[in-house]
C-alpha positions as a Python dict, from the first residue, in 0.01 Angstrom:
ca = {
    (1, 'F'): (0, 0, 0),
    (2, 'P'): (-114, 347, 156),
    (3, 'V'): (5, 316, 507),
    (4, 'T'): (0, 575, 849),
    (5, 'I'): (303, 563, 1020),
    (6, 'P'): (237, 767, 1358),
    (7, 'G'): (575, 854, 1434),
    (8, 'S'): (930, 685, 1469),
    (9, 'G'): (961, 342, 1626),
    (10, 'I'): (520, 332, 1593),
    (11, 'G'): (306, 166, 1388),
    (12, 'M'): (575, -88, 1257),
    (13, 'G'): (330, -386, 1269),
    (14, 'H'): (160, -182, 960),
    (15, 'I'): (496, -148, 725),
    (16, 'N'): (582, -537, 860),
    (17, 'R'): (258, -697, 698),
    (18, 'C'): (240, -507, 407),
    (19, 'C'): (611, -612, 327),
    (20, 'A'): (492, -984, 395),
    (21, 'L'): (220, -915, 147),
    (22, 'A'): (437, -756, -80),
    (23, 'D'): (687, -1031, -39),
    (24, 'G'): (383, -1217, -158),
    (25, 'F'): (321, -1076, -440),
    (26, 'E'): (686, -1032, -611),
    (27, 'E'): (703, -1402, -572),
    (28, 'Q'): (447, -1413, -787),
    (29, 'G'): (592, -1124, -1039),
    (30, 'I'): (330, -868, -922),
    (31, 'S'): (524, -567, -785),
    (32, 'S'): (411, -289, -520),
    (33, 'H'): (439, 39, -437),
    (34, 'F'): (402, 171, -81),
    (35, 'I'): (261, 520, -48),
    (36, 'V'): (377, 615, 363),
    (37, 'R'): (247, 933, 549),
    (38, 'G'): (331, 1003, 844),
    (39, 'V'): (761, 1008, 829),
    (40, 'Q'): (997, 1107, 568),
    (41, 'S'): (1189, 816, 563),
    (42, 'M'): (1259, 482, 675),
    (43, 'D'): (1515, 214, 660),
    (44, 'E'): (1290, -88, 656),
    (45, 'L'): (1180, 50, 314),
    (46, 'D'): (1506, 145, 144),
    (47, 'E'): (1485, -183, -110),
    (48, 'R'): (1118, -93, -188),
    (49, 'H'): (940, 95, -413),
    (50, 'V'): (829, 397, -204),
    (51, 'T'): (684, 776, -188),
    (52, 'F'): (664, 943, 119),
    (53, 'T'): (324, 1172, 85),
    (54, 'E'): (52, 1301, 285),
    (55, 'W'): (-231, 1076, 133),
    (56, 'F'): (-504, 1196, 378),
    (57, 'D'): (-492, 1512, 118),
    (58, 'S'): (-794, 1422, -79),
    (59, 'T'): (-682, 1551, -413),
    (60, 'T'): (-379, 1332, -332),
    (61, 'L'): (-536, 1004, -239),
    (62, 'T'): (-754, 1040, -535),
    (63, 'E'): (-440, 1083, -763),
    (64, 'I'): (-327, 744, -619),
    (65, 'L'): (-620, 536, -650),
    (66, 'S'): (-679, 632, -963),
    (67, 'A'): (-286, 484, -1099),
    (68, 'Y'): (-400, 156, -965),
    (69, 'S'): (-563, -130, -1002),
    (70, 'T'): (-553, -265, -672),
    (71, 'V'): (-558, -72, -362),
    (72, 'I'): (-441, -166, 50),
    (73, 'V'): (-493, 15, 253),
    (74, 'D'): (-331, 8, 623),
    (75, 'T'): (-437, 293, 860),
    (76, 'Y'): (-618, 298, 1221),
    (77, 'L'): (-588, 702, 1192),
    (78, 'A'): (-795, 751, 856),
    (79, 'D'): (-1130, 891, 911),
    (80, 'K'): (-1436, 747, 780),
    (81, 'E'): (-1432, 993, 461),
    (82, 'K'): (-1090, 850, 352),
    (83, 'L'): (-1202, 511, 384),
    (84, 'R'): (-1513, 614, 200),
    (85, 'I'): (-1303, 780, -85),
    (86, 'I'): (-1079, 426, -112),
    (87, 'A'): (-1363, 231, -93),
    (88, 'Q'): (-1566, 415, -403),
    (89, 'K'): (-1283, 559, -595),
    (90, 'S'): (-1074, 237, -623),
    (91, 'E'): (-1117, -76, -870),
    (92, 'F'): (-1038, -304, -639),
    (93, 'P'): (-1023, -205, -279),
    (94, 'V'): (-841, -419, 15),
    (95, 'F'): (-873, -298, 412),
    (96, 'L'): (-571, -430, 558),
    (97, 'V'): (-715, -417, 944),
    (98, 'N'): (-619, -538, 1332),
    (99, 'S'): (-874, -537, 1615),
    (100, 'T'): (-964, -179, 1522),
    (101, 'L'): (-1145, -266, 1257),
    (102, 'N'): (-1112, 46, 1040),
    (103, 'Y'): (-1259, -4, 701),
    (104, 'H'): (-1540, 139, 508),
    (105, 'P'): (-1819, -115, 336),
    (106, 'G'): (-1736, -204, -31),
    (107, 'G'): (-1423, -357, -31),
    (108, 'T'): (-1247, -709, 68),
    (109, 'V'): (-1174, -683, 473),
    (110, 'L'): (-793, -894, 511),
    (111, 'F'): (-781, -975, 859),
    (112, 'P'): (-507, -1179, 935),
    (113, 'S'): (-511, -1260, 1293),
    (114, 'V'): (-594, -1556, 1573),
    (115, 'Y'): (-837, -1330, 1698),
    (116, 'A'): (-1040, -1257, 1367),
    (117, 'E'): (-1309, -1533, 1482),
    (118, 'K'): (-1423, -1318, 1759),
    (119, 'Y'): (-1565, -1071, 1497),
    (120, 'A'): (-1698, -1288, 1307),
    (121, 'H'): (-2071, -1153, 1352),
    (122, 'L'): (-1940, -807, 1200),
    (123, 'K'): (-1897, -960, 835),
    (124, 'G'): (-2212, -840, 701),
    (125, 'K'): (-2182, -800, 303),
    (126, 'D'): (-1798, -740, 289),
    (127, 'K'): (-1569, -1033, 156),
    (128, 'W'): (-1385, -1099, 444),
    (129, 'I'): (-1037, -1305, 432),
    (130, 'S'): (-968, -1327, 767),
    (131, 'G'): (-830, -1558, 1044),
    (132, 'K'): (-501, -1781, 1184),
    (133, 'D'): (-475, -1955, 810),
    (134, 'Y'): (-397, -1570, 669),
    (135, 'L'): (-128, -1455, 908),
    (136, 'L'): (127, -1238, 698),
    (137, 'F'): (518, -1350, 710),
    (138, 'G'): (784, -1179, 525),
    (139, 'K'): (985, -1380, 333),
    (140, 'E'): (1263, -1395, 598),
    (141, 'M'): (1058, -1614, 800),
    (142, 'W'): (920, -1857, 496),
    (143, 'Y'): (1178, -2143, 563),
    (144, 'L'): (1279, -2083, 898),
    (145, 'P'): (1436, -2439, 1054),
    (146, 'S'): (1295, -2620, 1346),
    (147, 'F'): (1396, -2587, 1732),
    (148, 'Q'): (1322, -2767, 2037),
    (149, 'V'): (1176, -2632, 2341),
    (150, 'R'): (1408, -2625, 2662),
    (151, 'N'): (1265, -2763, 2958),
    (152, 'E'): (1362, -2481, 3177),
    (153, 'V'): (1329, -2125, 3072),
    (154, 'Q'): (1669, -1923, 3047),
    (155, 'N'): (1567, -1601, 2792),
    (156, 'I'): (1271, -1454, 2771),
    (157, 'A'): (1214, -1193, 2514),
    (158, 'L'): (995, -904, 2598),
    (159, 'I'): (840, -732, 2255),
    (160, 'L'): (715, -385, 2323),
    (161, 'G'): (466, -181, 2073),
    (162, 'G'): (548, 186, 2009),
    (163, 'F'): (286, 292, 2308),
    (164, 'A'): (428, 67, 2550),
    (165, 'Q'): (429, 295, 2871),
    (166, 'Q'): (740, 246, 3107),
    (167, 'N'): (555, 124, 3430),
    (168, 'I'): (345, -132, 3255),
    (169, 'V'): (716, -268, 3149),
    (170, 'Q'): (848, -261, 3481),
    (171, 'L'): (579, -424, 3666),
    (172, 'V'): (572, -682, 3370),
    (173, 'T'): (976, -714, 3426),
    (174, 'E'): (922, -737, 3796),
    (175, 'S'): (680, -1018, 3745),
    (176, 'I'): (934, -1203, 3510),
    (177, 'V'): (1237, -1219, 3788),
    (178, 'S'): (1013, -1273, 4052),
    (179, 'I'): (884, -1613, 3846),
    (180, 'F'): (1181, -1716, 3658),
    (181, 'P'): (1495, -1530, 3865),
    (182, 'N'): (1713, -1753, 3683),
    (183, 'S'): (1655, -1642, 3322),
    (184, 'R'): (1760, -1330, 3136),
    (185, 'T'): (1501, -1099, 2947),
    (186, 'N'): (1579, -911, 2639),
    (187, 'I'): (1367, -618, 2596),
    (188, 'F'): (1262, -473, 2212),
    (189, 'G'): (1091, -217, 2092),
    (190, 'N'): (1042, 152, 2173),
    (191, 'M'): (1169, 159, 2544),
    (192, 'E'): (1440, 391, 2656),
    (193, 'Y'): (1620, 224, 3004),
    (194, 'T'): (1424, 238, 3325),
    (195, 'A'): (1534, 281, 3639),
    (196, 'L'): (1491, -102, 3668),
    (197, 'A'): (1889, -169, 3661),
    (198, 'E'): (1878, -539, 3684),
    (199, 'S'): (2184, -683, 3538),
    (200, 'I'): (1962, -1003, 3411),
    (201, 'I'): (1738, -715, 3189),
    (202, 'T'): (1911, -644, 2855),
    (203, 'Y'): (1766, -345, 2620),
    (204, 'R'): (1789, -442, 2250),
    (205, 'G'): (1589, -148, 2090),
    (206, 'Y'): (1476, -248, 1740),
    (207, 'L'): (1693, -442, 1531),
    (208, 'S'): (1699, -576, 1173),
    (209, 'K'): (1443, -831, 1093),
    (210, 'Q'): (1757, -1119, 1091),
    (211, 'D'): (1901, -1014, 1402),
    (212, 'Y'): (1548, -1052, 1543),
    (213, 'I'): (1459, -1371, 1423),
    (214, 'E'): (1786, -1512, 1563),
    (215, 'S'): (1690, -1372, 1900),
    (216, 'L'): (1379, -1538, 1917),
    (217, 'Y'): (1595, -1862, 1834),
    (218, 'Q'): (1744, -1782, 2140),
    (219, 'S'): (1407, -1757, 2345),
    (220, 'D'): (1245, -1970, 2554),
    (221, 'I'): (909, -1736, 2570),
    (222, 'A'): (884, -1443, 2423),
    (223, 'I'): (588, -1174, 2594),
    (224, 'S'): (461, -965, 2360),
    (225, 'G'): (223, -634, 2350),
    (226, 'A'): (327, -498, 1988),
    (227, 'G'): (88, -496, 1692),
    (228, 'L'): (369, -687, 1503),
    (229, 'S'): (307, -985, 1701),
    (230, 'V'): (-23, -921, 1910),
    (231, 'N'): (-234, -863, 1602),
    (232, 'E'): (-2, -999, 1280),
    (233, 'G'): (59, -1351, 1395),
    (234, 'V'): (473, -1316, 1426),
    (235, 'P'): (511, -1628, 1676),
    (236, 'I'): (535, -1486, 2059),
    (237, 'V'): (610, -1840, 2206),
    (238, 'T'): (946, -1903, 2111),
    (239, 'G'): (1219, -2182, 2212),
    (240, 'K'): (1543, -2347, 2156),
}
């Protein structure tokens, strides 16, 4: 899994969907190796076989491609030349994409999204594996219990991506307060405490997967702008 992480707290959707794929492979007895650029360490990958290296370097990339039978690449920052090298020098190249559709013709395109069918006209001659039937869920979400949605909205989760803008967050939270004045809002993701000092708003930051799942179970509505939720299929309307 060659993966790009632009920076701390940014690009976690890429890591999480690759981890979900790796969980599935491991269930079938297939080992996975993560090749990550952009950061030097990640707590989320402590239990994985991982190398942190600048795989955008052509020599390094060529060495990586020669060592594995299947290469699954997840990045929206690689240029066309790097994608071409991956497509032409991999035995079995797979491009794991979101709506940016950053891939090179000649491989398999894995587009696990509820929005994938909007791009069906772009498929061409490549082999596409796409749509809601292929949404990626890590092993922590494979056997979750069912829940019932409350009639009254009490708790709202606001899930942010790495590029969340503070002014947008403030507009959203103000709207939540005006529509659901008696609810509590938990904000997850890459956002520091803002000037909106409402006692009914809590900034949770980044949680472990288990804590995140438990928090979703306590939420009646989840509003998401994070890549992990929007593009990769994590449920974003939840309740108990």
